[in-house]
Short mmCIF file of C-alpha atoms and ligand atoms in Angstrom, two decimals:
data_model
loop_
_atom_site.label_atom_id
_atom_site.label_comp_id
_atom_site.label_asym_id
_atom_site.label_seq_id
_atom_site.Cartn_x
_atom_site.Cartn_y
_atom_site.Cartn_z
CA MET A 233 95.14 112.24 132.70
CA ASP A 234 95.37 111.48 128.99
CA SER A 235 92.24 111.84 126.92
CA PHE A 236 90.62 108.58 125.87
CA SER A 237 91.54 109.13 122.22
CA ALA A 238 95.19 109.54 123.26
CA VAL A 239 94.99 106.42 125.41
CA LEU A 240 93.70 104.37 122.48
CA ARG A 241 96.35 105.70 120.15
CA THR A 242 99.14 105.00 122.61
CA ALA A 243 97.81 101.57 123.52
CA THR A 244 97.86 100.47 119.89
CA ARG A 245 100.99 102.28 118.72
CA GLU A 246 103.22 99.22 118.68
CA GLN A 247 100.59 97.11 116.95
CA HIS A 248 100.09 99.87 114.43
CA ARG A 249 103.78 99.83 113.59
CA ALA A 250 103.62 96.07 113.24
CA ALA A 251 100.58 96.33 110.93
CA GLU A 252 102.29 98.88 108.71
CA SER A 253 105.36 96.72 108.36
CA ALA A 254 103.59 93.34 108.10
CA PRO A 255 105.09 91.43 105.17
CA PHE A 256 101.80 91.56 103.26
CA MET A 257 101.53 95.35 103.69
CA SER A 258 105.21 95.81 102.85
CA ALA A 259 104.71 93.84 99.66
CA LEU A 260 101.63 95.91 98.80
CA LEU A 261 103.30 99.24 99.56
CA GLY A 262 106.46 98.10 97.81
CA GLY A 263 104.51 97.46 94.62
CA ARG A 264 105.37 93.76 94.72
CA LEU A 265 101.85 92.29 94.71
CA ASP A 266 99.90 91.35 91.65
CA VAL A 267 96.41 92.73 91.27
CA ALA A 268 94.87 89.34 92.17
CA ALA A 269 96.44 89.60 95.63
CA PHE A 270 95.03 93.11 96.02
CA ALA A 271 91.62 91.72 95.01
CA ARG A 272 92.00 88.97 97.61
CA TYR A 273 92.71 91.61 100.26
CA THR A 274 89.76 93.73 99.14
CA GLU A 275 87.60 90.62 99.34
CA GLN A 276 88.60 90.14 103.00
CA LEU A 277 87.62 93.74 103.70
CA TRP A 278 84.17 92.95 102.34
CA PHE A 279 83.57 90.42 105.12
CA VAL A 280 84.93 92.77 107.78
CA TYR A 281 82.73 95.67 106.67
CA GLU A 282 79.71 93.46 106.27
CA ALA A 283 80.07 92.63 109.96
CA LEU A 284 80.58 96.30 110.84
CA GLU A 285 77.77 97.69 108.72
CA ARG A 286 75.11 94.97 108.70
CA ASP A 287 73.50 96.37 111.86
CA ALA A 288 74.42 99.99 111.27
CA ALA A 289 70.82 101.21 111.28
CA ARG A 290 70.13 99.63 114.66
CA LEU A 291 73.50 100.66 116.12
CA ALA A 292 72.92 104.24 114.97
CA ARG A 293 70.10 104.37 117.53
CA ASP A 294 72.22 102.88 120.32
CA PRO A 295 73.14 105.43 123.01
CA VAL A 296 76.78 104.24 123.21
CA ALA A 297 77.65 103.31 119.61
CA GLY A 298 75.14 105.62 117.91
CA PRO A 299 77.19 108.84 117.85
CA PHE A 300 80.00 107.03 115.99
CA VAL A 301 77.83 105.40 113.34
CA ARG A 302 77.51 107.77 110.42
CA PRO A 303 76.12 107.05 106.95
CA GLU A 304 78.99 109.05 105.38
CA LEU A 305 81.41 106.39 106.56
CA LEU A 306 79.70 103.31 105.12
CA ARG A 307 82.16 101.36 102.98
CA LEU A 308 80.16 98.42 101.62
CA PRO A 309 78.84 100.26 98.54
CA ALA A 310 82.41 101.32 97.65
CA LEU A 311 83.71 97.80 98.24
CA ALA A 312 80.99 96.44 95.94
CA GLU A 313 82.20 98.78 93.19
CA ASP A 314 85.82 97.78 93.76
CA LEU A 315 85.09 94.07 93.72
CA ALA A 316 82.96 94.38 90.59
CA HIS A 317 85.93 96.06 88.93
CA LEU A 318 88.49 93.60 90.26
CA ARG A 319 86.51 90.39 89.86
CA GLY A 320 83.87 91.17 87.27
CA PRO A 321 80.07 91.22 87.42
CA ALA A 322 79.80 87.81 89.14
CA TRP A 323 82.05 88.97 92.00
CA ARG A 324 79.60 88.05 94.72
CA SER A 325 79.72 84.36 93.86
CA THR A 326 83.54 84.39 93.98
CA LEU A 327 83.91 85.70 97.55
CA THR A 328 85.62 83.50 100.13
CA ALA A 329 86.81 84.52 103.57
CA LEU A 330 90.09 83.36 105.02
CA PRO A 331 89.79 81.64 108.43
CA ALA A 332 91.30 84.72 110.12
CA THR A 333 88.78 86.93 108.34
CA LEU A 334 85.93 84.77 109.59
CA ARG A 335 87.24 85.11 113.14
CA TYR A 336 87.65 88.88 112.78
CA ALA A 337 84.15 89.30 111.34
CA ALA A 338 82.65 86.98 113.97
CA ARG A 339 84.14 89.04 116.79
CA ILE A 340 82.83 92.28 115.28
CA GLY A 341 79.42 90.63 114.94
CA GLU A 342 79.44 89.55 118.60
CA CYS A 343 80.21 93.09 119.71
CA ALA A 344 77.62 94.56 117.35
CA ARG A 345 74.97 92.30 118.83
CA ALA A 346 75.82 92.32 122.51
CA TRP A 347 78.44 94.93 123.44
CA PRO A 348 78.06 98.34 121.81
CA ALA A 349 81.18 99.74 123.55
CA GLY A 350 83.21 96.88 122.11
CA TYR A 351 81.73 97.68 118.72
CA VAL A 352 83.09 101.22 119.11
CA ALA A 353 86.59 99.71 119.52
CA HIS A 354 86.23 97.97 116.16
CA HIS A 355 84.67 101.02 114.58
CA TYR A 356 87.59 103.21 115.67
CA THR A 357 90.22 100.67 114.59
CA ARG A 358 88.81 100.42 111.08
CA TYR A 359 87.32 103.74 110.11
CA LEU A 360 89.88 106.03 111.72
CA GLY A 361 92.61 103.83 110.29
CA ASP A 362 91.10 103.88 106.81
CA LEU A 363 90.68 107.63 106.98
CA SER A 364 94.32 108.07 108.01
CA GLY A 365 96.51 105.42 106.42
CA GLY A 366 94.09 104.50 103.65
CA ARG A 367 95.47 107.34 101.56
CA VAL A 368 98.89 105.65 101.46
CA VAL A 369 97.42 102.35 100.27
CA ARG A 370 95.26 104.09 97.70
CA ASP A 371 98.17 106.03 96.18
CA ARG A 372 100.26 102.90 95.95
CA ALA A 373 97.41 100.87 94.42
CA GLU A 374 96.76 103.55 91.79
CA ARG A 375 100.43 103.65 90.84
CA THR A 376 100.93 99.88 90.84
CA TRP A 377 97.82 98.73 89.03
CA GLY A 378 96.78 101.87 87.16
CA PHE A 379 93.35 102.44 88.69
CA ALA A 380 91.81 105.79 87.82
CA PRO A 381 92.43 108.21 90.70
CA GLY A 382 89.82 107.39 93.33
CA GLY A 383 88.01 105.21 90.79
CA PRO A 384 86.81 101.60 90.74
CA GLY A 385 89.40 99.41 92.45
CA VAL A 386 90.16 102.04 95.10
CA ARG A 387 86.70 103.45 95.85
CA PHE A 388 87.02 101.96 99.33
CA TYR A 389 89.72 104.52 100.15
CA VAL A 390 87.67 107.53 99.05
CA PHE A 391 85.35 108.99 101.64
CA ASP A 392 83.66 111.38 99.26
CA ARG A 393 80.62 111.84 101.48
CA LEU A 394 82.83 113.44 104.12
CA THR A 395 83.27 117.09 103.25
CA ASP A 396 86.29 117.58 105.51
CA PRO A 397 88.02 114.34 106.57
CA VAL A 398 90.57 116.14 108.75
CA ALA A 399 87.85 117.95 110.69
CA PHE A 400 85.96 114.67 110.90
CA ARG A 401 88.94 112.94 112.51
CA HIS A 402 89.13 115.68 115.12
CA GLU A 403 85.43 115.41 115.78
CA TYR A 404 85.74 111.65 116.08
CA ARG A 405 88.49 112.01 118.69
CA ARG A 406 86.31 114.45 120.63
CA LEU A 407 83.54 111.86 120.61
CA LEU A 408 85.97 109.28 121.96
CA ASP A 409 87.09 111.70 124.65
CA GLY A 410 83.50 112.11 125.76
CA PHE A 411 82.94 108.36 125.75
CA GLY A 412 80.65 107.70 128.69
CA ALA A 413 82.33 104.83 130.49
CA ASP A 414 84.19 104.54 133.76
CA ALA A 415 87.87 103.59 133.93
CA ALA A 416 87.11 99.87 133.86
CA GLY A 417 84.82 100.27 130.86
CA ARG A 418 87.42 102.32 129.02
CA GLY A 419 89.99 99.67 129.86
CA ARG A 420 87.83 97.00 128.28
CA VAL A 421 87.39 99.08 125.13
CA THR A 422 91.15 99.66 124.96
CA ALA A 423 91.73 95.92 125.25
CA GLU A 424 89.19 95.33 122.47
CA CYS A 425 91.07 97.77 120.21
CA ARG A 426 94.21 95.77 120.75
CA HIS A 427 92.24 92.64 119.99
CA ALA A 428 90.98 94.26 116.78
CA PHE A 429 94.54 95.02 115.67
CA ALA A 430 95.58 91.45 116.46
CA LEU A 431 92.66 90.02 114.48
CA ASN A 432 93.60 92.23 111.57
CA THR A 433 97.23 91.15 111.74
CA ARG A 434 96.18 87.52 111.47
CA VAL A 435 94.38 88.36 108.23
CA PHE A 436 97.59 89.92 106.87
CA GLU A 437 99.51 86.81 107.90
CA GLU A 438 97.10 84.48 106.15
CA LEU A 439 97.08 86.66 103.04
CA HIS A 440 100.84 86.57 103.01
CA ALA A 441 100.99 82.80 103.54
CA GLU A 442 98.67 82.39 100.58
CA LEU A 443 100.99 84.46 98.39
CA ARG A 444 103.73 81.93 98.89
CA VAL A 445 101.65 79.16 97.41
CA ARG A 446 100.20 81.38 94.71
CA PRO A 447 103.05 83.77 93.91
C1 HEM B 140 100.19 100.25 105.35
C2 HEM B 140 99.45 100.29 106.36
C3 HEM B 140 99.14 101.51 107.16
C4 HEM B 140 99.58 102.80 107.04
C5 HEM B 140 100.55 103.35 106.03
C6 HEM B 140 98.95 103.56 108.09
C7 HEM B 140 99.16 104.89 108.30
C8 HEM B 140 98.55 105.64 109.25
C9 HEM B 140 98.74 107.05 109.46
C10 HEM B 140 99.66 107.93 108.64
C11 HEM B 140 97.96 107.42 110.49
C12 HEM B 140 97.81 108.82 111.04
C13 HEM B 140 98.65 108.95 112.28
C14 HEM B 140 98.46 110.31 112.88
O1 HEM B 140 97.40 110.92 112.71
O2 HEM B 140 99.38 110.74 113.56
C15 HEM B 140 97.24 106.24 110.93
C16 HEM B 140 96.33 106.22 111.94
C17 HEM B 140 95.61 105.10 112.32
N1 HEM B 140 95.72 103.85 111.79
FE1 HEM B 140 96.96 103.28 110.34
N2 HEM B 140 98.14 102.73 108.79
C18 HEM B 140 98.22 101.48 108.27
C19 HEM B 140 97.58 100.36 108.68
C20 HEM B 140 96.65 100.32 109.68
C21 HEM B 140 95.92 99.15 110.08
C22 HEM B 140 96.07 97.76 109.45
C23 HEM B 140 95.10 99.52 111.08
C24 HEM B 140 94.11 98.70 111.86
C25 HEM B 140 93.40 97.73 111.38
C26 HEM B 140 95.30 100.94 111.30
C27 HEM B 140 94.64 101.69 112.22
C28 HEM B 140 94.85 103.03 112.46
C29 HEM B 140 94.13 103.80 113.44
C30 HEM B 140 93.05 103.29 114.37
C31 HEM B 140 94.61 105.10 113.35
C32 HEM B 140 94.15 106.29 114.17
C33 HEM B 140 95.10 106.54 115.29
C34 HEM B 140 94.58 107.69 116.12
O3 HEM B 140 94.76 108.82 115.71
O4 HEM B 140 93.95 107.44 117.15
N3 HEM B 140 96.24 101.38 110.43
N4 HEM B 140 97.61 105.18 110.16
#
């Protein structure tokens, strides 16, 4: 039987490919976005991570979600720095969520409040993804818009409180493998991961649609 971490990876492989090649991501990775579009994307991440991290202190004490919730991962402080750089000191008053972002954040919030195992699905989809593919986005952003390496603008992509990100990813997969749920429970978490990818894809689609009207 495959380990749970392998099951999750396999179950989302196709969606991962689709996310990587989504027109918005292709434009970003191809250096074809202006910095305002990158700011708009970063702004959407703010709402997603607010939903993920708002209840982090409580979830850290939860028997199911707790082992995954680590202060070294928290991204909101980095996003605040990035948005201040991208939008200026009044950045907070400029934030608006796309409809797809609101739906994504609302679903994370529901899980955070009522279904810790579902919250783990969202946690995995974001943090393990950011730790893995985030490097690619960061490099491209630095080259395209000239941010200082790992500096304001791309702080989100720098996990400088993790001493060894590779070891951390292995540890995270071991935690997933020890996830205390029966087959049905694991199946529901797998389905929620797929849901998380789909919610994220909708955000990319709306970001891309917006580009057409504001090229
Ligand atoms: C340009 C976009 C992206 C790139 C270049 C990228 C790249 C990568 C790479 C290189 C890995 C490591 C694969 C491995 O260890 O074998 C990875 C893993 C992962 N990515 Fe992405 N990714 C992107 C977008 C996304 C998005 C949008 C999500 C979800 C919201 C996501 C979620 C994940 C997850 C959950 C993993 C961990 C898979 C696992 O080991 O279980 N990625 N990504």
